[in-house]
Short mmCIF file of C-alpha atoms in Angstrom, two decimals:
data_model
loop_
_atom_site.label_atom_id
_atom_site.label_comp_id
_atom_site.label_asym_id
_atom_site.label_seq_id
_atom_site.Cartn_x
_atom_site.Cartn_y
_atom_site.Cartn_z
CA UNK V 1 -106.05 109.22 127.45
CA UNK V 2 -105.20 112.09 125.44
CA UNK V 3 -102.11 112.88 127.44
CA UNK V 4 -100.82 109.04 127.53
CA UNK V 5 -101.54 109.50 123.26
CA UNK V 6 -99.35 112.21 122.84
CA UNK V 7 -96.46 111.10 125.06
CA UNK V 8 -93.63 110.44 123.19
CA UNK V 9 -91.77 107.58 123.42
CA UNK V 10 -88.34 107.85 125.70
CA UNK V 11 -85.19 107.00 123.30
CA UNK V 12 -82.39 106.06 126.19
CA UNK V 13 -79.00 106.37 124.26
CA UNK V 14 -77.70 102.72 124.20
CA UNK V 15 -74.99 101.80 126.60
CA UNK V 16 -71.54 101.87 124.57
CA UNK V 17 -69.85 97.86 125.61
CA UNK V 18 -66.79 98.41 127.08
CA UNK V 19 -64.21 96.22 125.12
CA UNK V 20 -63.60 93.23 127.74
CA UNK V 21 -60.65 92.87 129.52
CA UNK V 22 -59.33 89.83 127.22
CA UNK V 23 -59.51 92.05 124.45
CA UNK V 24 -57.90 94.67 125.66
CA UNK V 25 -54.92 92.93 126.75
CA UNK V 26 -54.72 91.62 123.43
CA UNK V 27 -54.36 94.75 121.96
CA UNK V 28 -51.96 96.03 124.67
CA UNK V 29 -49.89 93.25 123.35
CA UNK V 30 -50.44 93.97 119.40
CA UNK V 31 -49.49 98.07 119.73
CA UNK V 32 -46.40 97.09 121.75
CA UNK V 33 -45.70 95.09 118.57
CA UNK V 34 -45.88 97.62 116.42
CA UNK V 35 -42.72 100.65 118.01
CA UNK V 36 -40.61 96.88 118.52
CA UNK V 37 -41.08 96.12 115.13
CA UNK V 38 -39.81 99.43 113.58
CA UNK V 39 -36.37 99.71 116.07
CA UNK V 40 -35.34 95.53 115.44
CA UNK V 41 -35.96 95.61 111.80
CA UNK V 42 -33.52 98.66 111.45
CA UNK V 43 -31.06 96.91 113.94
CA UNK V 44 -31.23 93.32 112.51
CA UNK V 45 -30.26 91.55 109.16
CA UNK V 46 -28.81 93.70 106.27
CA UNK V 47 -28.70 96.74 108.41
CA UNK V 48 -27.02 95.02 111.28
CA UNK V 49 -24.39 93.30 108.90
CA UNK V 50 -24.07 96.76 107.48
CA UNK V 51 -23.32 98.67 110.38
CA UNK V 52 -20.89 96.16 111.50
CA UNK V 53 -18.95 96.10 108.26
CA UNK V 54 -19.24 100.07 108.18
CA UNK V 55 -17.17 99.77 111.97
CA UNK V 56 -14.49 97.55 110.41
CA UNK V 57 -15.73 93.93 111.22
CA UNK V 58 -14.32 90.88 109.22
CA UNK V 59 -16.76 87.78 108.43
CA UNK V 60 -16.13 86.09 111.27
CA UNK V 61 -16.53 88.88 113.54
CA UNK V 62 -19.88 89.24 112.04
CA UNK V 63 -20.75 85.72 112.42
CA UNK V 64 -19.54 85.81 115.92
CA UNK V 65 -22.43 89.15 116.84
CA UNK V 66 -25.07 87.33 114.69
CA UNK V 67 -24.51 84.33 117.05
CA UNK V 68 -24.30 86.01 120.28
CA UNK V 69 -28.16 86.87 120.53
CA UNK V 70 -28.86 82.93 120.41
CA UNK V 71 -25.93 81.95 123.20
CA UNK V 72 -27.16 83.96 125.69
CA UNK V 73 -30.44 81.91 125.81
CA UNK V 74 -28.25 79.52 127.98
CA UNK V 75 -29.16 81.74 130.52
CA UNK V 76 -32.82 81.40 130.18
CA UNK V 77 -32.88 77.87 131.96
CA UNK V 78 -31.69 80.04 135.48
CA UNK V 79 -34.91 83.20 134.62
CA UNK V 80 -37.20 80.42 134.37
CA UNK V 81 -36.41 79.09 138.38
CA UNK V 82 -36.02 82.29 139.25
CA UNK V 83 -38.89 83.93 138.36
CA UNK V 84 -41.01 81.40 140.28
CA UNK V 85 -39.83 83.89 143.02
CA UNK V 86 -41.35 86.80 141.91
CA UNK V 87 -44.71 88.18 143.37
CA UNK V 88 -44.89 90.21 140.04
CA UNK V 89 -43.71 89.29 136.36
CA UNK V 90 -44.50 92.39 135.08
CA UNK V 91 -42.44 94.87 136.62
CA UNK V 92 -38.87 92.47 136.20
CA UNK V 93 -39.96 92.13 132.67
CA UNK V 94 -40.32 96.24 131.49
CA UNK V 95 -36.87 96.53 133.95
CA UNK V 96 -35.43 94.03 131.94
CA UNK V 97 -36.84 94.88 128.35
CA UNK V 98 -36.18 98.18 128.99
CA UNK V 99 -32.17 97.34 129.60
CA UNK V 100 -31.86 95.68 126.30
CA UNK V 101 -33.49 98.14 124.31
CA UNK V 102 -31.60 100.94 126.03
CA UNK V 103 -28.31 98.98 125.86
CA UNK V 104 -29.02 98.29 122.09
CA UNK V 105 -30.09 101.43 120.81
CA UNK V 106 -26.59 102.76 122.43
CA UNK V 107 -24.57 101.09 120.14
CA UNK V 108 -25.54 103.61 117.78
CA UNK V 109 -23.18 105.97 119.71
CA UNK V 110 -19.74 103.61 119.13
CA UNK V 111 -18.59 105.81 116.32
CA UNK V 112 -19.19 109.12 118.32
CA UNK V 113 -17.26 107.74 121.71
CA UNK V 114 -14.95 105.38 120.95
CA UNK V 115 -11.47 105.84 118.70
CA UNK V 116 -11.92 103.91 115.71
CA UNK V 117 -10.05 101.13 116.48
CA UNK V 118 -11.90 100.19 119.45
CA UNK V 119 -15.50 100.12 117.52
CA UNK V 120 -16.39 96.55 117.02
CA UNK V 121 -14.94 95.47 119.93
CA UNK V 122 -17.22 98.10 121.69
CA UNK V 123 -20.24 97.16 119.80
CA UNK V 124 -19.86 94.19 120.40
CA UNK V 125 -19.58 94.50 124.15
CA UNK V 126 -22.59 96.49 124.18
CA UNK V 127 -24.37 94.07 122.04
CA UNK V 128 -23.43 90.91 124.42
CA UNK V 129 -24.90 93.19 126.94
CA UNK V 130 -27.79 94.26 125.76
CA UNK V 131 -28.62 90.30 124.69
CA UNK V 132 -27.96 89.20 128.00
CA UNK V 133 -30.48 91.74 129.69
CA UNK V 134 -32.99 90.57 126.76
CA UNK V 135 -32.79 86.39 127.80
CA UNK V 136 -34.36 87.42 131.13
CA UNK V 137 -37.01 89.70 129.45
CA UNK V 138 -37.74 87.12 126.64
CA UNK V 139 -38.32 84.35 129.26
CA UNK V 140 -40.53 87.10 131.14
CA UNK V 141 -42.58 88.08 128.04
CA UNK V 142 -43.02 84.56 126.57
CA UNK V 143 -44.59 83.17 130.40
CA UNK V 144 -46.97 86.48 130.31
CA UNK V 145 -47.76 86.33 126.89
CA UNK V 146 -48.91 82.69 126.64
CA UNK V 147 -51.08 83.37 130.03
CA UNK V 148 -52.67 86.32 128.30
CA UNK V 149 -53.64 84.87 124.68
CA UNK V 150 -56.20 82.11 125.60
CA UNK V 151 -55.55 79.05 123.77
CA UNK V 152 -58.92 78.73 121.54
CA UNK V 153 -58.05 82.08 119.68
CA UNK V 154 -53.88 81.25 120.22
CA UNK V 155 -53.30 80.19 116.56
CA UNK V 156 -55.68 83.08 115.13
CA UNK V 157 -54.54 85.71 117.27
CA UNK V 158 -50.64 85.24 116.50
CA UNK V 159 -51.48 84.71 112.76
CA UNK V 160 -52.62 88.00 112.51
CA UNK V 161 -50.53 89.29 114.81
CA UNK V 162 -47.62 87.81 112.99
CA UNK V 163 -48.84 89.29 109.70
CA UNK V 164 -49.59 92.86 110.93
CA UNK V 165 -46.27 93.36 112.13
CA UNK V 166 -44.25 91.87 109.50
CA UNK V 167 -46.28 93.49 106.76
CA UNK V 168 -45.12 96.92 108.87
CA UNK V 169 -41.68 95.30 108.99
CA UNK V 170 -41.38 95.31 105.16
CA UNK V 171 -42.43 98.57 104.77
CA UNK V 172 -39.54 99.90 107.62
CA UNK V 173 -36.97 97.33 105.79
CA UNK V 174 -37.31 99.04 102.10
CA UNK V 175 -37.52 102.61 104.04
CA UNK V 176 -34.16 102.17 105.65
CA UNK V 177 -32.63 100.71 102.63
CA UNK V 178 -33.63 103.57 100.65
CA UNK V 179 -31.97 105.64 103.02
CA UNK V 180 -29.03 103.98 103.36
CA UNK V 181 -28.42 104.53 99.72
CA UNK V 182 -29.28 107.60 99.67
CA UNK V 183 -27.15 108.61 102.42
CA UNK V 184 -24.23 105.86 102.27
CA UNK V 185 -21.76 105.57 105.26
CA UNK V 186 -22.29 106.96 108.73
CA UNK V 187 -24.40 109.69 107.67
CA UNK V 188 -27.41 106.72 106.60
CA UNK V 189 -26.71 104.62 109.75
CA UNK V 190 -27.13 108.02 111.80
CA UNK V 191 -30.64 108.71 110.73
CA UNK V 192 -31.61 104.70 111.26
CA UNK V 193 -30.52 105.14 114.89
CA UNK V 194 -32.33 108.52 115.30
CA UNK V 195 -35.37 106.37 114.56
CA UNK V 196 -34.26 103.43 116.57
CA UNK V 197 -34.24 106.35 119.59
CA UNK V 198 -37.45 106.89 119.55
CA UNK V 199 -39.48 104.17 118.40
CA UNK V 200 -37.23 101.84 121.39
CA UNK V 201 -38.23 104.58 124.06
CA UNK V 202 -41.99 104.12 122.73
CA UNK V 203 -42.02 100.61 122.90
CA UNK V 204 -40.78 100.48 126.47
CA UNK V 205 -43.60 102.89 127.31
CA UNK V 206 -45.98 100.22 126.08
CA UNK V 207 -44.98 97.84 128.07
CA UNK V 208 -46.36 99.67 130.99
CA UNK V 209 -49.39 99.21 129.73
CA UNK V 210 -49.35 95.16 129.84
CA UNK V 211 -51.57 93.45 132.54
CA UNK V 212 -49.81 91.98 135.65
CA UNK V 213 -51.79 88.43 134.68
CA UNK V 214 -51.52 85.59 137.55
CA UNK V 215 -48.88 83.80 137.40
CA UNK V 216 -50.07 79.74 137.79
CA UNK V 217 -46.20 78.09 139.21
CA UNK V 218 -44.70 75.15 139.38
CA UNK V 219 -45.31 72.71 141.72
CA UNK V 220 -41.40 72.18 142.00
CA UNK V 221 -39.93 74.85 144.20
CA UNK V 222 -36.18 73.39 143.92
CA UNK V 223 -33.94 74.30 141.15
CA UNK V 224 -32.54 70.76 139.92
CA UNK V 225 -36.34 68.96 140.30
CA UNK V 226 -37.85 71.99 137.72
CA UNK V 227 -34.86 71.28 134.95
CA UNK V 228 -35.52 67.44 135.38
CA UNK V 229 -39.35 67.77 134.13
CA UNK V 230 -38.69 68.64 130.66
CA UNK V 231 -35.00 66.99 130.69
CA UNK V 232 -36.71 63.56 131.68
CA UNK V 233 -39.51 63.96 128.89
CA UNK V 234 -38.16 62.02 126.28
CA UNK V 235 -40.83 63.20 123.45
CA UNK V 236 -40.02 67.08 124.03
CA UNK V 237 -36.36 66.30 124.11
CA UNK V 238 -35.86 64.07 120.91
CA UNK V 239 -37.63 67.06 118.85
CA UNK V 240 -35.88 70.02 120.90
CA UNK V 241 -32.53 67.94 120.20
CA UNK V 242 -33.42 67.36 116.56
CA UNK V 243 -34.60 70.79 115.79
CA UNK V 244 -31.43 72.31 117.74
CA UNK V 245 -29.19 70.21 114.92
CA UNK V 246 -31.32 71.55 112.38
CA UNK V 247 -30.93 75.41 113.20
CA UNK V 248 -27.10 74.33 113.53
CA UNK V 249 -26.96 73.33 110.08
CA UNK V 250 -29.27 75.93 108.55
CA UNK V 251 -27.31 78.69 110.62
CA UNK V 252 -24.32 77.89 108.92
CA UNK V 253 -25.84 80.04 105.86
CA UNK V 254 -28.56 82.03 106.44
CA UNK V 255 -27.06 84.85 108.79
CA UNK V 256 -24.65 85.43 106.58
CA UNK V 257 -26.66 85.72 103.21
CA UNK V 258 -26.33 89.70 104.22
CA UNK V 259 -22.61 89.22 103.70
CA UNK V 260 -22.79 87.37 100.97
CA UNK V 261 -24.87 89.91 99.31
CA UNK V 262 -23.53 93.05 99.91
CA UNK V 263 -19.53 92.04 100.38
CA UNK V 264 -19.68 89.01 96.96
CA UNK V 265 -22.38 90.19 95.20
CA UNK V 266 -22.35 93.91 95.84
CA UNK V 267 -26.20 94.21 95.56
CA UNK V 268 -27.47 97.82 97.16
CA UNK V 269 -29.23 98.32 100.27
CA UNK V 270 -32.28 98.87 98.31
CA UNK V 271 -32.44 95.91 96.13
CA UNK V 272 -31.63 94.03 99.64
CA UNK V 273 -34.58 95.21 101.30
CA UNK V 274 -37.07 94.28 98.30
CA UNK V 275 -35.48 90.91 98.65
CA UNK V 276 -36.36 91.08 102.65
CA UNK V 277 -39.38 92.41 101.55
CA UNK V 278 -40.22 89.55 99.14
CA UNK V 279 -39.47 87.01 101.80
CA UNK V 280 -41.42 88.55 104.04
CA UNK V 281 -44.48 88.81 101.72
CA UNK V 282 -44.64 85.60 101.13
CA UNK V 283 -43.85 84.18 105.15
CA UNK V 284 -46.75 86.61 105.78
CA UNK V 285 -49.25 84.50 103.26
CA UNK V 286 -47.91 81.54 104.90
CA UNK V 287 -49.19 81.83 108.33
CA UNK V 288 -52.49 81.71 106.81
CA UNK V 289 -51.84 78.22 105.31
CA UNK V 290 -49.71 77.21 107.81
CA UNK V 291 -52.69 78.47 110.35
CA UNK V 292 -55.45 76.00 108.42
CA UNK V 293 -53.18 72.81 108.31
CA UNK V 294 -52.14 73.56 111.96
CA UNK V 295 -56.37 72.71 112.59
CA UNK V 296 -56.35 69.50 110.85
CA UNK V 297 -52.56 68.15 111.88
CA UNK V 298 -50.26 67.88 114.82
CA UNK V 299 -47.50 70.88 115.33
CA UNK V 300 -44.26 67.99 115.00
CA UNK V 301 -45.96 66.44 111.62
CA UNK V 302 -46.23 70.39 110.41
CA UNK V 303 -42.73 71.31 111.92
CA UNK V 304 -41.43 68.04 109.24
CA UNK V 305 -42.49 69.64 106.37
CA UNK V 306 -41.17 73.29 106.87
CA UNK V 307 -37.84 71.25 106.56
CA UNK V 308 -37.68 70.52 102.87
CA UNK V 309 -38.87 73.91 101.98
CA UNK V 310 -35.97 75.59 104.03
CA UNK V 311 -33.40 73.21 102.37
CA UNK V 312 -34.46 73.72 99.24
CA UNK V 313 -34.22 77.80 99.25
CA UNK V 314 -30.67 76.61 100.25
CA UNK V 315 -30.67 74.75 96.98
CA UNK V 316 -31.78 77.51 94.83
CA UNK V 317 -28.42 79.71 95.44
CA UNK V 318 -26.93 77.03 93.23
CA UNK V 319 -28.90 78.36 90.27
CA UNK V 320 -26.73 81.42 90.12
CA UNK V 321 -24.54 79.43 87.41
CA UNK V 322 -26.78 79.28 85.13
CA UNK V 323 -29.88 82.08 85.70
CA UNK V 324 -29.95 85.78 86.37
CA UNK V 325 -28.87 86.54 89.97
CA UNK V 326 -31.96 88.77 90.89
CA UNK V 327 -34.12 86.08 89.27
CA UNK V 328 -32.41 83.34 91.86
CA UNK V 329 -31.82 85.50 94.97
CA UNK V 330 -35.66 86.43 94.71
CA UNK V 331 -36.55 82.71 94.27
CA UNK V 332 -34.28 81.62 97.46
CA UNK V 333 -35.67 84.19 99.20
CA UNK V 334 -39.44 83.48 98.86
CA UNK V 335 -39.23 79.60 99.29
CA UNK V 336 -37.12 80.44 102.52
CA UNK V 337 -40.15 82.64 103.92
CA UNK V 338 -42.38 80.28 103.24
CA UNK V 339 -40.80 77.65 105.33
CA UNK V 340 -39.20 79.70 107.66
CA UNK V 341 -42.36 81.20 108.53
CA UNK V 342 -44.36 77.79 109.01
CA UNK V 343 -40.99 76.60 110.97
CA UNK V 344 -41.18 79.50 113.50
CA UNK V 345 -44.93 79.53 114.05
CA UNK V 346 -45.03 75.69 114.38
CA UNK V 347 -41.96 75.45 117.00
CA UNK V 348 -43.46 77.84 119.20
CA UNK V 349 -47.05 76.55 118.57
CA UNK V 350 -44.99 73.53 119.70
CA UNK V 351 -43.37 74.83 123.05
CA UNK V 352 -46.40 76.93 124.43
CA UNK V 353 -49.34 74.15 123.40
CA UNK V 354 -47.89 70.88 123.65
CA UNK V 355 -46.30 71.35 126.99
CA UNK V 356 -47.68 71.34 130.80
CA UNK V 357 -49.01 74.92 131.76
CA UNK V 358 -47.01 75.19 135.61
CA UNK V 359 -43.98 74.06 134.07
CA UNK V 360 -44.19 76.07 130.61
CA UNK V 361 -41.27 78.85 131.48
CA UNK V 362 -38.49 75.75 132.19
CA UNK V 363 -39.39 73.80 128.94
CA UNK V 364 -39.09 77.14 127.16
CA UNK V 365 -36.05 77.84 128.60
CA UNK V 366 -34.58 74.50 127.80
CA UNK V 367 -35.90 74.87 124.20
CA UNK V 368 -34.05 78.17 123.91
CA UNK V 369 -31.02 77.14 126.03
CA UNK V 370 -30.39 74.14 123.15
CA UNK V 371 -31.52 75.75 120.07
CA UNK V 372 -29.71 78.62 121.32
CA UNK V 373 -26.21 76.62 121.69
CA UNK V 374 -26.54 75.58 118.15
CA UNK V 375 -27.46 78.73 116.87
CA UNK V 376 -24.20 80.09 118.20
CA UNK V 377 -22.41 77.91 116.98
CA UNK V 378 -24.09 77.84 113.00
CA UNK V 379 -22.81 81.83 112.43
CA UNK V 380 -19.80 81.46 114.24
CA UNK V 381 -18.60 78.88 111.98
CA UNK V 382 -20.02 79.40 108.85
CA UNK V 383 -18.59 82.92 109.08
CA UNK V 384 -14.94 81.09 109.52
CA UNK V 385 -15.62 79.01 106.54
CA UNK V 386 -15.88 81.97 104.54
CA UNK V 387 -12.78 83.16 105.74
CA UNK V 388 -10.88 79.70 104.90
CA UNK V 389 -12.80 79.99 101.27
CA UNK V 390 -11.49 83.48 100.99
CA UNK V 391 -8.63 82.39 98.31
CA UNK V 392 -11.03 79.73 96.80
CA UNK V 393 -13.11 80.04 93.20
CA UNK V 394 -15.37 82.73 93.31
CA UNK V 395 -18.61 80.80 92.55
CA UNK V 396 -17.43 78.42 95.74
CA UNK V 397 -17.61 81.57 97.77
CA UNK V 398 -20.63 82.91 96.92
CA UNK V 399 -23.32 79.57 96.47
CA UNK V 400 -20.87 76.63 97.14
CA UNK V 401 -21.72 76.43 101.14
CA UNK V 402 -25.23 76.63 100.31
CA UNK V 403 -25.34 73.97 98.28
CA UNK V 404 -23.57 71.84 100.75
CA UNK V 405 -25.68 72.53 103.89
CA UNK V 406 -28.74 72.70 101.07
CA UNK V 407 -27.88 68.47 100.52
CA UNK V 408 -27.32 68.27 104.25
CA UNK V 409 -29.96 69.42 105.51
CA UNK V 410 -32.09 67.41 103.00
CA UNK V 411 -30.70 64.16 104.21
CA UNK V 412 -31.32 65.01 107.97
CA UNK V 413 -34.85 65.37 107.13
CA UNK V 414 -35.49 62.33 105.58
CA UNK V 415 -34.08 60.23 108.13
CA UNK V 416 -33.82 61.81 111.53
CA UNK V 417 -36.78 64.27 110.94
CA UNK V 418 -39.08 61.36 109.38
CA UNK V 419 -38.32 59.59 112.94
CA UNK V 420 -38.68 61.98 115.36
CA UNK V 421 -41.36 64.65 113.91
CA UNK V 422 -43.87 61.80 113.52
CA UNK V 423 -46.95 62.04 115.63
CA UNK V 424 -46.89 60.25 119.57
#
């Protein structure tokens, strides 16, 4: 009895849970996040429209490469039939990824290979390149990505997801204008790219990492039969139609609010990037609010009001006659993040939720292929209206379009958008 007292009890160290397999695909997908956010913030926006005026390019030369990433999405519609082929997503989309952030990264290297004349036309090759390497990865990504977040935690998941990496995307944005003032010219742009280098070879090595998730097809196994299903949905196609007119309009501007900026205005680098970083701020805190409504109303009655919002930051630029210009660019830019983020969240809420699982990859690719044409087409022009207005009052030149495709867009929303963004 003695001996059974003094026994001590046994403590068995407590079995560590292994994180589940869900999980840990979700974080696969958040760290890749975080090396693709750092090499596309320096390579987009300010620093993009930068670069390209640092190589020579004119305004409609820049509107042209601003367009180009949204008209190779055409191409998406022939990915989506073809990867119905493939016993394995994964490995066609870290070939493909891998291309276009190889391809981009290189155009870093323009100035040190090619004779000066020849730069934009070989950035821009390089660019169209590197785009058209990205539809097929983009189409790859989007299929595997909306098999691996499971629809109860969707919303949550890419609200914080969303907010991570753009909250790291401000911080990158203010670095690199910082150091473009600091170092003005090719010297600046030299140090982005050495960054660029290396946080584009991490994020392919990420990729690795992602889960080869099953892949649930279509039932359609012909080409012309898979484009039909979304084609001959009316519901998808009146908003996909509507919200491609909508980008067209609002595309007409917003690239090009970088040129405006640094060529009109001649606002710094650094006082750019706070503005980024204020619109970015504030599209973060959005998601949140955006997230919440999304629970209590449909993504189409959501999408409808984004719309005023992201007319009325077109508005604001007309303030510049009358208030300080920090005070109004600071104002645009805020209202704009607030709808733009709800407007981005909600249209792909919108294409992965509210469309059939097997066919998912086609009605994204149809959604891209349309909003894509439009896209194009916004930059492309709006960047030869500023050319026409070269010769034109100054004040037309910097806020007059705005104002314009401001009114316009307000119009389309309360009759076309009232129509078709109600709820089925």
């Amino acid at each position: 009895m003695s001996i059974m007292r003094n026994r001590q009890p046994v403590h068995r160290p407590k079995r560590i849970r292994k994180a589940s397999v869900q999980r840990k695909n979700l974080q696969i997908a958040t760290f890749e996040g975080i090396p693709a956010t750092i090499f596309q913030v320096l390579l987009q926006g300010q620093f993009l429209t930068g670069f390209l005026l640092y190589l020579g390019a004119t305004s409609s030369q820049i509107g042209f490469v601003l367009a180009l990433t949204t008209l190779v999405n055409i191409g998406q519609i022939g990915v989506a039939f073809l990867i119905q082929k493939l016993p394995s997503r994964k490995w066609a989309m870290v070939t493909f990824v891998a291309l276009h952030r190889i391809l981009w990264s290189s155009t870093g290297l323009v100035p040190f290979i090619f004779p000066k004349e020849y730069w934009v036309v070989a950035f821009i090759a390089l660019y169209t390149t590197a785009f058209i390497a990205n539809t097929a990865g983009s189409v790859l990504w989007s299929s595997v990505i909306s098999d691996l977040v499971p629809p109860k935690v969707r919303g949550r998941y890419f609200g914080i997801r969303n907010t991570f990496l753009n909250a790291l995307g401000s911080l990158v944005m203010y670095g690199g204008g910082i150091v473009l003032d600091r170092y003005p010219g090719g010297h600046g742009f030299l140090i982005l790219y050495i960054v660029v280098w290396i946080f584009s070879t991490a994020n392919i090595i990420v990729y690795l990492f992602y889960p080869d998730v099953p892949f649930e097809k279509s039932e359609e196994n012909k080409f012309l039969p898979m484009l039909k299903k979304p084609l001959h949905d009316t519901l998808f196609m009146k908003s996909t139609l509507f919200l491609a007119g909508w980008l067209l309009l609002q595309n007409l501007v917003v690239p090009l609010y970088s040129y405006v900026m640094l060529q009109l205005l001649n606002i710094n680098y650094q006082t750019m990037s706070l503005l980024n970083v204020s619109q970015t701020v504030f599209m973060m805190a959005s998601f949140y609010v955006w997230g919440n409504l999304n629970a209590k109303y449909s993504n189409k009655r959501l999408l409808l009001w984004t719309l005023p919002i992201i007319a009325v930051s077109s508005l604001i630029w007309g303030l510049l006659a009358v208030l300080p210009m920090l005070v109004v660019l600071f104002a645009a830019h805020i209202v704009f993040g607030v709808g733009v983020g709800g407007f981005n969240q909600l249209a792909f809420n919108f294409i992965i939720g509210d469309t059939p699982k097997k066919e998912r990859p086609m009605y994204m690719a149809v959604y891209a292929a349309l909003t894509g044409i439009s896209s194009f087409f916004g930059p492309l022009i709006g960047g030869k209206i500023y050319e026409w207005i070269e010769d034109w009052p100054h004040w037309i030149q910097v806020f007059g379009t705005q104002l314009v495709v401001g009114l316009l867009m307000i119009v389309l929303a309360a009759t076309l958008g009232r129509k078709i963004l109600k709820d089925a």
